Short mmCIF file of C-alpha atoms and ligand atoms in Angstrom, two decimals:
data_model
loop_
_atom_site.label_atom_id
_atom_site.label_comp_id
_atom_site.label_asym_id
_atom_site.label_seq_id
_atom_site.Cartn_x
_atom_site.Cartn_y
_atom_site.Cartn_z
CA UNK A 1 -13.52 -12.90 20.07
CA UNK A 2 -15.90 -10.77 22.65
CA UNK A 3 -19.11 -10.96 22.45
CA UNK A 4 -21.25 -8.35 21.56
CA UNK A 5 -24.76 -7.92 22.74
CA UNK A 6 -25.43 -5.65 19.56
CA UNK A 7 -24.19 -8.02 17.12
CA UNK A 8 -24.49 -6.84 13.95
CA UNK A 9 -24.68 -7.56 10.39
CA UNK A 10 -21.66 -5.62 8.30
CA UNK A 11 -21.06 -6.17 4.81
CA UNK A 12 -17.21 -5.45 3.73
CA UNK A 13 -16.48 -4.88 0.11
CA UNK A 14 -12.69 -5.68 -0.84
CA UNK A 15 -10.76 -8.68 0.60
CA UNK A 16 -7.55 -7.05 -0.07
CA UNK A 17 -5.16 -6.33 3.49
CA UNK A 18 -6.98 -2.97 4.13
CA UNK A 19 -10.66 -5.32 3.73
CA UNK A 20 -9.63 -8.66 5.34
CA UNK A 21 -7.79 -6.34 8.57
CA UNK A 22 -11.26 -4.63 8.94
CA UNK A 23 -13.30 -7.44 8.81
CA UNK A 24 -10.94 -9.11 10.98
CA UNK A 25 -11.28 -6.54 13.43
CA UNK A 26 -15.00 -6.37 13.36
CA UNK A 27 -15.62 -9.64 13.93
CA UNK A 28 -13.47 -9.67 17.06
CA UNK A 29 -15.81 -6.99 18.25
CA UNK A 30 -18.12 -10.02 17.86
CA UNK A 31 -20.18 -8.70 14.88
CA UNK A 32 -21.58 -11.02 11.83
CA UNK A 33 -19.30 -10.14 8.74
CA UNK A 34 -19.59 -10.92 5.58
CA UNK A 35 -16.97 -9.74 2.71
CA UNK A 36 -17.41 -9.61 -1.13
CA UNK A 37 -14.92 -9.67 -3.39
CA UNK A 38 -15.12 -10.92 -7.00
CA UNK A 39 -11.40 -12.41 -6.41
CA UNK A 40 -9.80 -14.35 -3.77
CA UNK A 41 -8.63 -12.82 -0.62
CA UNK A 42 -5.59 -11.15 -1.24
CA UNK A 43 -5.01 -11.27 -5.12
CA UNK A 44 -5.11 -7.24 -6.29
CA UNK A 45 -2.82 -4.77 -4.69
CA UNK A 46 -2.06 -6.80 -1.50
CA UNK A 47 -0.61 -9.63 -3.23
CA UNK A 48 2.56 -7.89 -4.69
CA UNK A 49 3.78 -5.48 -2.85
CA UNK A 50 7.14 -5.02 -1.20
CA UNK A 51 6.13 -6.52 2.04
CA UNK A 52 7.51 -3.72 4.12
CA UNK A 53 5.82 -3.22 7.37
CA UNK A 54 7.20 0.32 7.69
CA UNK A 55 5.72 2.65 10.04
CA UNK A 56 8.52 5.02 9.24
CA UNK A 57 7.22 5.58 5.67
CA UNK A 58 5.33 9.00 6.55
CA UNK A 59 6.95 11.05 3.40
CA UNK A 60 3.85 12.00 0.76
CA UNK A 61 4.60 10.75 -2.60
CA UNK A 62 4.21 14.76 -3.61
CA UNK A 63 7.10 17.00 -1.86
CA UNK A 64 7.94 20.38 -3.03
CA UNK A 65 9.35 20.96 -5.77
CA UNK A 66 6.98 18.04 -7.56
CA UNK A 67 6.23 20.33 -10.63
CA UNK A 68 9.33 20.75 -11.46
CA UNK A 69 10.05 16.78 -12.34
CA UNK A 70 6.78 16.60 -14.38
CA UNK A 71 8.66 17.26 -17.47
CA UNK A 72 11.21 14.71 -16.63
CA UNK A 73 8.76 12.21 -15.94
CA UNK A 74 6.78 12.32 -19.27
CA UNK A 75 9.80 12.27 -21.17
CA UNK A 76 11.84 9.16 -19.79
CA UNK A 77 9.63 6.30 -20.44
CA UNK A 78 12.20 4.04 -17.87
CA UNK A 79 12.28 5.89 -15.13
CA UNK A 80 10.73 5.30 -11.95
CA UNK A 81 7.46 7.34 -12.56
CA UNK A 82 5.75 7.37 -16.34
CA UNK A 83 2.34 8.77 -17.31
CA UNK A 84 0.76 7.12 -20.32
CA UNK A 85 0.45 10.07 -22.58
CA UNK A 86 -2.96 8.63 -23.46
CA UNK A 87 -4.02 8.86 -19.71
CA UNK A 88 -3.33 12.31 -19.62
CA UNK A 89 -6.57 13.65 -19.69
CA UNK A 90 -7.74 11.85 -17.22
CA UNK A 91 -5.28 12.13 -14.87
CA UNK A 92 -4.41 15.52 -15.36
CA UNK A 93 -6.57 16.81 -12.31
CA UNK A 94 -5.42 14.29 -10.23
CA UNK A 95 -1.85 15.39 -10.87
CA UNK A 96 -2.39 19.05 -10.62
CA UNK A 97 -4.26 17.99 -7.08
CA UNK A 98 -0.83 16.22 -6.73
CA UNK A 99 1.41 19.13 -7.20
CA UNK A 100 -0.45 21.53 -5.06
CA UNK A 101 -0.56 19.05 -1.70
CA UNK A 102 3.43 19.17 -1.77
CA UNK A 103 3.49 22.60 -0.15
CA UNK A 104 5.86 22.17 2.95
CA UNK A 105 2.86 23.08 5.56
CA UNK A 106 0.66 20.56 4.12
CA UNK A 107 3.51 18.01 3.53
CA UNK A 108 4.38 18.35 7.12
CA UNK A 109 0.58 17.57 7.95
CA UNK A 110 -0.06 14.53 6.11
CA UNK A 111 3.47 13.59 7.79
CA UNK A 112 2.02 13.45 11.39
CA UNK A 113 -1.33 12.44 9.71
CA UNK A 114 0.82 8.98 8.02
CA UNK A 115 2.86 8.74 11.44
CA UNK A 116 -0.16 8.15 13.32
CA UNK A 117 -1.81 5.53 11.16
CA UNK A 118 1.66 4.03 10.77
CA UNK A 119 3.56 4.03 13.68
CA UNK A 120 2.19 1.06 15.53
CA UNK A 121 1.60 -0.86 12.66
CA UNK A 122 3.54 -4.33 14.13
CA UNK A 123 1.47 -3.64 17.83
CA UNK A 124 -1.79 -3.23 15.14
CA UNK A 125 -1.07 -6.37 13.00
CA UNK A 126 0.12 -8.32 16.71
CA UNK A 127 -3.31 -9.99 17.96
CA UNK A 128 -4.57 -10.86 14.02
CA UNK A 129 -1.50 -12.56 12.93
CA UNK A 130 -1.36 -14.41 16.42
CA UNK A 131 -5.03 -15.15 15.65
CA UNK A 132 -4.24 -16.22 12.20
CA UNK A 133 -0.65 -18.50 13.41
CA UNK A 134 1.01 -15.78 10.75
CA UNK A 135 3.93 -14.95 13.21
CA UNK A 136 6.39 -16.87 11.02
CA UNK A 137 5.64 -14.48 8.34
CA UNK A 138 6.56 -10.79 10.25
CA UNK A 139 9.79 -10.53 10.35
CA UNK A 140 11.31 -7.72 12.41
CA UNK A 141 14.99 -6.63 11.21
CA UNK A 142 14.42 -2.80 9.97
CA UNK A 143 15.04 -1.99 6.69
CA UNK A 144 18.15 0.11 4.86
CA UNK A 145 17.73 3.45 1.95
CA UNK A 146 21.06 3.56 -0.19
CA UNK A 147 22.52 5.86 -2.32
CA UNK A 148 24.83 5.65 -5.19
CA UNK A 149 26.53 8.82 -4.53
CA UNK A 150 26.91 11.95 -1.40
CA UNK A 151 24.64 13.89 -3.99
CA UNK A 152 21.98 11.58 -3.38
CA UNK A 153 22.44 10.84 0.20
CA UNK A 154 22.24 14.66 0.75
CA UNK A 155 19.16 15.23 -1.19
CA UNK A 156 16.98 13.09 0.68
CA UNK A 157 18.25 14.20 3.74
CA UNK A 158 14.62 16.54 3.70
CA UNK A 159 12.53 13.22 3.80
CA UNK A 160 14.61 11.76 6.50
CA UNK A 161 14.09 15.20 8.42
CA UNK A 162 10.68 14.08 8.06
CA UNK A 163 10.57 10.67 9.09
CA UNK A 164 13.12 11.86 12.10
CA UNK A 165 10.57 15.20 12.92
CA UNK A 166 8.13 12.43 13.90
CA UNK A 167 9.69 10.86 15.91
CA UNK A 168 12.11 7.73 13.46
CA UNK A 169 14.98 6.81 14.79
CA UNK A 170 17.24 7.27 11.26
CA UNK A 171 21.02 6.09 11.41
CA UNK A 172 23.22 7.15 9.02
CA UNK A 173 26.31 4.74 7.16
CA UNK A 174 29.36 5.01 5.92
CA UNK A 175 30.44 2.79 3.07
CA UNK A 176 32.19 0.72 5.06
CA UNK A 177 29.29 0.48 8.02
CA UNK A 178 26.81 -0.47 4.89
CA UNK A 179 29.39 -3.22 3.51
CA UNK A 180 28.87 -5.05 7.17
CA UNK A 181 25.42 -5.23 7.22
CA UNK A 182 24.67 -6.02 3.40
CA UNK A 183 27.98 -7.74 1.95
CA UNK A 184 26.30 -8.63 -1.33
CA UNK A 185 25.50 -5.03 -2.16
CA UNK A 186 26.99 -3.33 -5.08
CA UNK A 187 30.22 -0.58 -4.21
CA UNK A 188 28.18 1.27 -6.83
CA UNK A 189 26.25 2.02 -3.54
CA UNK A 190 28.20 4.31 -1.32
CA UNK A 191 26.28 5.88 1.49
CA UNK A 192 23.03 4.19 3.32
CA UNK A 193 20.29 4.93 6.07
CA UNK A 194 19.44 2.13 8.86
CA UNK A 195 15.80 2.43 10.41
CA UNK A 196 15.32 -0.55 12.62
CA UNK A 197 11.68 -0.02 13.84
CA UNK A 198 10.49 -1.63 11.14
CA UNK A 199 9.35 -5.31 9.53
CA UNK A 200 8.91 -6.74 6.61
CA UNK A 201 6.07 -9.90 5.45
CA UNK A 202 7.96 -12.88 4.13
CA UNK A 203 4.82 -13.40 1.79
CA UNK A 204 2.16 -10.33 1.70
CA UNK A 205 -0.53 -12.49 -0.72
CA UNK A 206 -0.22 -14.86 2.07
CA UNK A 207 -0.86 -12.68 4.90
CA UNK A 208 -3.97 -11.90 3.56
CA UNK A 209 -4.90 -15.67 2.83
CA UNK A 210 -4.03 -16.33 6.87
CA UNK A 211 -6.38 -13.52 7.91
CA UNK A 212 -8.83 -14.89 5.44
CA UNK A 213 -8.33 -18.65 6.95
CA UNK A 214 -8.75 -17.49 10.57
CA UNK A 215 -11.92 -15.04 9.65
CA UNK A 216 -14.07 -17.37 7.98
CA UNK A 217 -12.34 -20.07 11.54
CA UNK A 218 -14.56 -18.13 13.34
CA UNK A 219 -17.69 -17.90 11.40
CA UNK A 220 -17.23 -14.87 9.03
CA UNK A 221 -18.35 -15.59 5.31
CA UNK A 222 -16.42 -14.66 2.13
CA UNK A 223 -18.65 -14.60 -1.16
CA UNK A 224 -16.57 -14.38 -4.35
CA UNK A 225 -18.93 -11.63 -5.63
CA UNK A 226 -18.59 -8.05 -6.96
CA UNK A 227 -20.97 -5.39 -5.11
CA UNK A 228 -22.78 -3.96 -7.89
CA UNK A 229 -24.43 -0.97 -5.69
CA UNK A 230 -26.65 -0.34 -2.89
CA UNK A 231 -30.14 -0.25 -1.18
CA UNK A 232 -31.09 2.62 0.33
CA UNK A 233 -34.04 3.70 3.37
CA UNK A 234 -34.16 6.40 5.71
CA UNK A 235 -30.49 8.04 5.01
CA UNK A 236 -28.82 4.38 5.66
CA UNK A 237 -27.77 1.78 3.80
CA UNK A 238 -29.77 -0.82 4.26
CA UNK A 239 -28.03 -3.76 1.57
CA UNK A 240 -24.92 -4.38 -0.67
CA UNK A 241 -26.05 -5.26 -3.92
CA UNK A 242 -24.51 -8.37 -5.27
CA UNK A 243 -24.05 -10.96 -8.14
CA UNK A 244 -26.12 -13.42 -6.07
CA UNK A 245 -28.79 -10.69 -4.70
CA UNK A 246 -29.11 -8.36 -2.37
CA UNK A 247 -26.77 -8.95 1.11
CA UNK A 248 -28.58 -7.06 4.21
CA UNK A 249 -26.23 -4.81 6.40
CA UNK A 250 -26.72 -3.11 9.26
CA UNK A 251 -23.10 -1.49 8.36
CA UNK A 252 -21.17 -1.12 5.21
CA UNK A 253 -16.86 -0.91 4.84
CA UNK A 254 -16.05 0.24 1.18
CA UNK A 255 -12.26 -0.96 0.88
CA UNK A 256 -12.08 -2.27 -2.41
CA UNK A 257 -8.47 -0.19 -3.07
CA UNK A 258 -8.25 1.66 -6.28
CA UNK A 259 -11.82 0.02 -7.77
CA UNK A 260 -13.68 2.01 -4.67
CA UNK A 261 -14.33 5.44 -6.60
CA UNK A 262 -17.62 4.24 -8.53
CA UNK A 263 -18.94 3.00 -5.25
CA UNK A 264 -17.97 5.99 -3.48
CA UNK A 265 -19.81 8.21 -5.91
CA UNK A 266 -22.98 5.95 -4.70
CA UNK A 267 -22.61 7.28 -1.52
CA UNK A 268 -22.85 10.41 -2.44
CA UNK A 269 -18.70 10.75 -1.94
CA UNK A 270 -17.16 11.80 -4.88
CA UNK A 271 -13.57 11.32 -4.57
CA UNK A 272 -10.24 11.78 -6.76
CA UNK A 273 -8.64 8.41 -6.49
CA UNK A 274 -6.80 7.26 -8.93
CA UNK A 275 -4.17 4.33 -9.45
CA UNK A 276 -0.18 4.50 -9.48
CA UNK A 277 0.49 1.54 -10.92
CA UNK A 278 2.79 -0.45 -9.68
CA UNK A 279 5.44 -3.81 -10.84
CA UNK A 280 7.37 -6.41 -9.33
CA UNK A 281 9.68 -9.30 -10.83
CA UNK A 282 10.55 -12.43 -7.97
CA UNK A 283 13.58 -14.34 -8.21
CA UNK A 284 13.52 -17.35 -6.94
CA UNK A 285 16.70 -19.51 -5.33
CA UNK A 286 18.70 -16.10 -5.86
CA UNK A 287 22.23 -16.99 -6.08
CA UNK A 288 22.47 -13.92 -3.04
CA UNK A 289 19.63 -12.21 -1.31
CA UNK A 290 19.83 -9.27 1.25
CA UNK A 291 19.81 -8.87 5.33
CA UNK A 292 17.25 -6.68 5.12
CA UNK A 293 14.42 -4.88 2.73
CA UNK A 294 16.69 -2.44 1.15
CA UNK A 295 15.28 1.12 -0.46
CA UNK A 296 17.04 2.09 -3.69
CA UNK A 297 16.80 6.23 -2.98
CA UNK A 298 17.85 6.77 -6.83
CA UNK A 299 16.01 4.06 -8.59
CA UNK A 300 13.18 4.27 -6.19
CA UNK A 301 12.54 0.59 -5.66
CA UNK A 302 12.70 -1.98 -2.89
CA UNK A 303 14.76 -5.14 -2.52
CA UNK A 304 12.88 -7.60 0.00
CA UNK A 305 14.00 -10.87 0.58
CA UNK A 306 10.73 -13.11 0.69
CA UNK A 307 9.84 -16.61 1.07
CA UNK A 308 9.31 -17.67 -2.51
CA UNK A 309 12.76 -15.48 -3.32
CA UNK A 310 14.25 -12.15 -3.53
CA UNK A 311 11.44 -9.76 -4.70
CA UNK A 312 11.87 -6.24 -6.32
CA UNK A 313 8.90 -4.01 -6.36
CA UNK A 314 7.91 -0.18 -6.85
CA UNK A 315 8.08 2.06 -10.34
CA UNK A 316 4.95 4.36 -10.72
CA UNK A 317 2.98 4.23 -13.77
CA UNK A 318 -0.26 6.32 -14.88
CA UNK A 319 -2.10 4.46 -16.80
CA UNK A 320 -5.20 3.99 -15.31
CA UNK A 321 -7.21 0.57 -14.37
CA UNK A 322 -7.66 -1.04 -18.15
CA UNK A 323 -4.60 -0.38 -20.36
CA UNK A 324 -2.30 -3.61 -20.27
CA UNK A 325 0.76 -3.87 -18.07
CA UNK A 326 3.87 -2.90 -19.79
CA UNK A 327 6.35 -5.85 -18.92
CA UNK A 328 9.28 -3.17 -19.90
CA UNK A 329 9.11 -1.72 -16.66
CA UNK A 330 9.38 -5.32 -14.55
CA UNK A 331 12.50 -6.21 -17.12
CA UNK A 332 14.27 -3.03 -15.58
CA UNK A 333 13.68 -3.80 -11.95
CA UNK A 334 14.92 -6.91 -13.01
CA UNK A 335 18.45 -5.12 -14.42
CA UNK A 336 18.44 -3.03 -11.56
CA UNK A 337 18.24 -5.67 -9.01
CA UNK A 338 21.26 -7.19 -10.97
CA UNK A 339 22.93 -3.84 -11.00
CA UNK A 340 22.27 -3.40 -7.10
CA UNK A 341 23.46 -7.22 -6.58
CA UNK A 342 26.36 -8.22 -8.34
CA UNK A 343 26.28 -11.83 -6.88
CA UNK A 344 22.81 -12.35 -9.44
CA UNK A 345 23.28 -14.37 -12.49
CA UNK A 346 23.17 -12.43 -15.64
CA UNK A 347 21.48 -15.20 -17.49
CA UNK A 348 18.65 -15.72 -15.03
CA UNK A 349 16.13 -18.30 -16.65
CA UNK A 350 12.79 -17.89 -17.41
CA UNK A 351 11.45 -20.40 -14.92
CA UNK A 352 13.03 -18.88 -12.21
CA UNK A 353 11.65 -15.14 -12.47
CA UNK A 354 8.42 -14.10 -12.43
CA UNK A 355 6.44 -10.89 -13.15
CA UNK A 356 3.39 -8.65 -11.58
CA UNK A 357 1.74 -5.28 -11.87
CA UNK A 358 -0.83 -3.92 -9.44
CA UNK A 359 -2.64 -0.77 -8.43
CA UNK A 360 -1.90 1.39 -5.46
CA UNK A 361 -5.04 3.15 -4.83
CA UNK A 362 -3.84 6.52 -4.70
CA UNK A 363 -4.99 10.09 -3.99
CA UNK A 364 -3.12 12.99 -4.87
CA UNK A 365 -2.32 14.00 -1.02
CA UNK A 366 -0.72 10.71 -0.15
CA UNK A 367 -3.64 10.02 2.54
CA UNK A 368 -6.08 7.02 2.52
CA UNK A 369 -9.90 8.09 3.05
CA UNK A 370 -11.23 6.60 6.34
CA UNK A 371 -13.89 7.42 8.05
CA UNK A 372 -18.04 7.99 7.25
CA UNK A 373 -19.46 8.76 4.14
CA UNK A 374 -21.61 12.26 4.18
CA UNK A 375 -24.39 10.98 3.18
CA UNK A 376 -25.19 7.77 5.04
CA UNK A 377 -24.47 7.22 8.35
CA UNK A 378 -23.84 3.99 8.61
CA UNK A 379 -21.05 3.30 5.62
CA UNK A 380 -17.66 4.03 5.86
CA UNK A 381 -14.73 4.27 3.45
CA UNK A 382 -11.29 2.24 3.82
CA UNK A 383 -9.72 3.00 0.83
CA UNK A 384 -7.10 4.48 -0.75
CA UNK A 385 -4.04 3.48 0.53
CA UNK A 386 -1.68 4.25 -1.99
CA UNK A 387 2.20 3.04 -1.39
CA UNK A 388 1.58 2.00 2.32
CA UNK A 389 -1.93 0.12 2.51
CA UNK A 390 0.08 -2.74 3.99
CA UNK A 391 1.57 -0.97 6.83
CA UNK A 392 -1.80 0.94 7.45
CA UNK A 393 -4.13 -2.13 7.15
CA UNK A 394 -4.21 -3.05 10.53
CA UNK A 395 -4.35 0.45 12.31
CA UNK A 396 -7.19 1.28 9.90
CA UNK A 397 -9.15 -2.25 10.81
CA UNK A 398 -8.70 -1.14 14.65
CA UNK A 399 -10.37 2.54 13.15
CA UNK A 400 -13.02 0.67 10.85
CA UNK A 401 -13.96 -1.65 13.66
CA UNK A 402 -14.52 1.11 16.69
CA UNK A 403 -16.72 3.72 14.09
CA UNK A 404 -18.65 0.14 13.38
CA UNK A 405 -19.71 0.70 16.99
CA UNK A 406 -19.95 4.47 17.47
CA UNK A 407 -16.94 4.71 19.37
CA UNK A 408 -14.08 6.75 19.52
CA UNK A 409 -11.47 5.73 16.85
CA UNK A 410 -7.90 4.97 18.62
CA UNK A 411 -6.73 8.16 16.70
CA UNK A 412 -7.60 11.57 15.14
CA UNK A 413 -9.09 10.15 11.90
CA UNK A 414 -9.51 13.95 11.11
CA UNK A 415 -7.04 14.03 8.23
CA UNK A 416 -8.52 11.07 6.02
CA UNK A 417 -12.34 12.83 6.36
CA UNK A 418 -13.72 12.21 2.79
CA UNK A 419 -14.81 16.02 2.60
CA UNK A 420 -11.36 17.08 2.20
CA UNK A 421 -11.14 17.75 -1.41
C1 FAD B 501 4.79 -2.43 -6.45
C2 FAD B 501 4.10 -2.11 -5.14
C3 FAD B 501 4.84 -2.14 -3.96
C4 FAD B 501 4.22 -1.83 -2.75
N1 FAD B 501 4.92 -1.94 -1.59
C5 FAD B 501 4.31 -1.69 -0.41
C6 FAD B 501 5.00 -1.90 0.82
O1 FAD B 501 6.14 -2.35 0.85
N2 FAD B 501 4.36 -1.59 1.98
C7 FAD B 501 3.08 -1.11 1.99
O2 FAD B 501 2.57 -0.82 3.07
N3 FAD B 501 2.38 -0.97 0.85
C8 FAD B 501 2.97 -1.25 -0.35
N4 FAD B 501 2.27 -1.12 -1.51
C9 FAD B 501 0.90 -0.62 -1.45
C10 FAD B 501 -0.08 -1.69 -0.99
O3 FAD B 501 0.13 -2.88 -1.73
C11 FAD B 501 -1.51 -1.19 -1.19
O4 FAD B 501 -1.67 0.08 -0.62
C12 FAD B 501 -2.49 -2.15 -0.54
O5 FAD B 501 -2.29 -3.46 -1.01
C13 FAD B 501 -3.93 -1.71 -0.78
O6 FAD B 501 -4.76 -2.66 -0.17
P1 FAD B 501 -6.31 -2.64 -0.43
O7 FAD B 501 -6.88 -3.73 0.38
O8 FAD B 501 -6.83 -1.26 -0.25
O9 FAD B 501 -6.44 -2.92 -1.99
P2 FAD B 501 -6.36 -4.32 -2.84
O10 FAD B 501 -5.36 -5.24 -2.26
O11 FAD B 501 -6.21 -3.92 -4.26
O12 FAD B 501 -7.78 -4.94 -2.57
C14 FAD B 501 -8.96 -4.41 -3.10
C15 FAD B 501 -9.89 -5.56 -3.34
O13 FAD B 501 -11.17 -5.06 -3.73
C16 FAD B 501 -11.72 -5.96 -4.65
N5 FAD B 501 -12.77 -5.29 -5.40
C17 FAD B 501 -12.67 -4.41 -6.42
N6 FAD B 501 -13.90 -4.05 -6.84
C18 FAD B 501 -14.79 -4.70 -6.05
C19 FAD B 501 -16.21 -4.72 -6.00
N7 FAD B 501 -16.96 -3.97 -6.82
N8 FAD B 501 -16.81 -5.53 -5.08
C20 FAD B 501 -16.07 -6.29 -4.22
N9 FAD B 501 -14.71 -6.28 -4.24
C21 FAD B 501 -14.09 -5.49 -5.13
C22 FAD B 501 -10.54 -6.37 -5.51
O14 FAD B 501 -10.80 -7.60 -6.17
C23 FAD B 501 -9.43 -6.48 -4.47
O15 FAD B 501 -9.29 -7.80 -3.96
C24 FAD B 501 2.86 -1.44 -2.73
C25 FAD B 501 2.12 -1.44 -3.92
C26 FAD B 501 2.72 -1.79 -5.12
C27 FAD B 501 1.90 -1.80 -6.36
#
């Protein structure tokens, strides 16, 4: 840790990976943190996901030609992207927000924009997770798209254009050339895509508990509280409100994830985040498990072989942040991961699979907001993350931690301003 002259008193809300790399960072710059979060470190978003560590993932959820599979999506309730009809409404601005940021000039933007925040996401995570003794957790063996038929292969050769545009290496395979690296695969899959820049986290949920460990090590504090609010004086914040009272802050990092809108709105930010829901089912002692994290391009979902066993995660759901998960959607990743694996028992039992949902903070343009809030000079938002908050936790700590101290973030935060909507 450095030590800093003009040590501080900053007050983090969230201890998901996006809150717990920022605080992580901050206190390095040898500032007093302090994080609330009504949960333990790690247990919303951050504790499910796929694990990949994928700095290659710079493709916006919305591409052109998103209108056109809005019909499709409200009317096949097991595909990989459902809205709720009852949450139409509500999201229905969000998704028309959505549908206009997949214009080819903008898409291309919030490419280079996703590239920057995500490219050195391994050299980001390096000096916390050698902080935190985490290094048996990152593993670095790239990950693998596949593709059931030439169709498919060919239609996402756009978002590989993408990902190569900025700069991805992208390999392509031949059946055969996939068969060697992933015997256990399925024949159903014919054609794949190599990208070996990237890594994967054995356990994410305990990632976040290793940061945690290694903060409070060195003398941060984390209060198991919600922040209720703030106190105001002079165009700054001057407190987080609490369950326990009111915590002093000479700073404020708002990176509670898809809970961070109401919050926002107290800052004077309002902001059109929303959640994609999101599912995973683990298998443990899988009678085969995969090389590699491997991409399903057609049922849009990720194979990643983890510690506690082989874990399947993605599916999109609107739904919003109350209505109950709907286990459905885990039971076909579950069928899928079968399909993809034919090595997999049919008959798994009960005890050996188990089942999560979780909620990508999401806004419509596939960008996180990061940066200052208009109002108050001395908060700034860290939220927002949507389907990559893990590989972007640790570039947007290093961001977090240098506006903290008035300097120049490491890049152009320009595209996650919260005044872009
Ligand atoms: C199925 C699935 C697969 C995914 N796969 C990947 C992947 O492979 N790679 C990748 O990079 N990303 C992936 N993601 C996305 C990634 O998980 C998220 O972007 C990331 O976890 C967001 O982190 P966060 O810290 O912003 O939010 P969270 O982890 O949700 O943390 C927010 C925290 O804020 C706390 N909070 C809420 N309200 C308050 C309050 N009022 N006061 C204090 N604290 C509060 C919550 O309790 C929570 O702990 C996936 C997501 C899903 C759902």
């Amino acid at each position: 840790m450095t030590t800093n002259t003009a040590a501080r008193d900053i007050v983090v809300i969230g201890a998901g990976i996006v809150g717990m790399a920022s605080a992580s960072y901050i206190q390095r710059a040898g500032h007093r943190v302090t994080i609330l979060d009504p949960g333990g470190p790690g247990e919303g978003a951050s504790f499910g996901n796929a694990g990949c560590l994928n700095g290659s993932s710079v493709v916006p959820v919305s591409m052109p030609g998103a209108l056109a599979q809005v019909p499709r999506w409200l009317l096949d309730p097991q595909g990989p992207l459902v809205l709720r009809w009852r949450y139409l409404p509500a999201i229905a601005p969000w998704l028309w927000r959505f549908v206009r940021a997949g214009t080819p000039e903008k898409v291309a933007a919030q490419a280079r924009a996703l590239r920057a925040l995500l490219g050195p996401t391994l050299e980001s995570y390096a000096p916390l997770v050698k902080a935190a003794g985490a290094e048996d957790l990152i593993h670095r063996v790239g990950h693998l798209t596949v593709y059931k038929s030439e169709e498919s292969f060919a239609k996402d050769g756009a978002a590989m254009g993408l990902r190569r545009d900025n700069g991805v290496v992208v390999d392509d395979l031949s059946f055969d050339e996939l068969r060697q690296l992933e015997p256990g695969l399925s024949r159903d899959f014919v054609r794949g895509r190599m990208i070996t820049e990237t890594g994967h986290v054995g356990d994410p949920h305990r990632l976040v508990t290793r940061l945690a460990e290694a903060f409070a090590r060195d003398g941060g504090r984390i209060l198991r509280e919600r922040a209720q609010g703030f106190e105001f004086a002079d165009g700054a914040v001057t407190g987080v409100r609490g369950e326990s009272g009111l915590h002093r802050a000479d700073r404020i990092v708002l990176a509670a994830g898809a809970w961070s809108k109401s919050l926002a709105r107290e800052l004077g930010d309002v902001v059109p985040l929303d959640t994609e829901r999101g599912y995973h089912v683990v298998l443990r002692d899988p009678e085969t498990t995969p090389r590699h994290p491997i991409g399903s391009a057609d049922g849009k979902f990720f194979a990643t072989p983890m510690d506690q066993g082989l874990r399947v995660a993605g599916t999109v759901e609107f739904a919003g942040l109350d209505a109950p998960p709907d286990w459905r959607r885990a039971r076909t990743l579950l069928r899928q991961a079968q399909a993809m694996f034919p090595g997999l028992a049919r008959d798994i039992p009960e005890s050996r699979i188990s089942h999560w949902m979780g909620f990508r903070p999401s806004l419509p343009d596939s960008l996180p907001v990061i940066g200052p809030s208009r109002r108050y000079r001395n908060a700034f938002h860290a939220f927002g993350h949507g389907h990559v908050g893990l590989a972007g936790g640790a570039m947007t700590g290093r961001i977090v931690a240098a506006l903290v101290d008035g300097a120049k973030p490491p890049i152009d935060i320009t595209p996650f301003r919260v005044d872009r909507f």
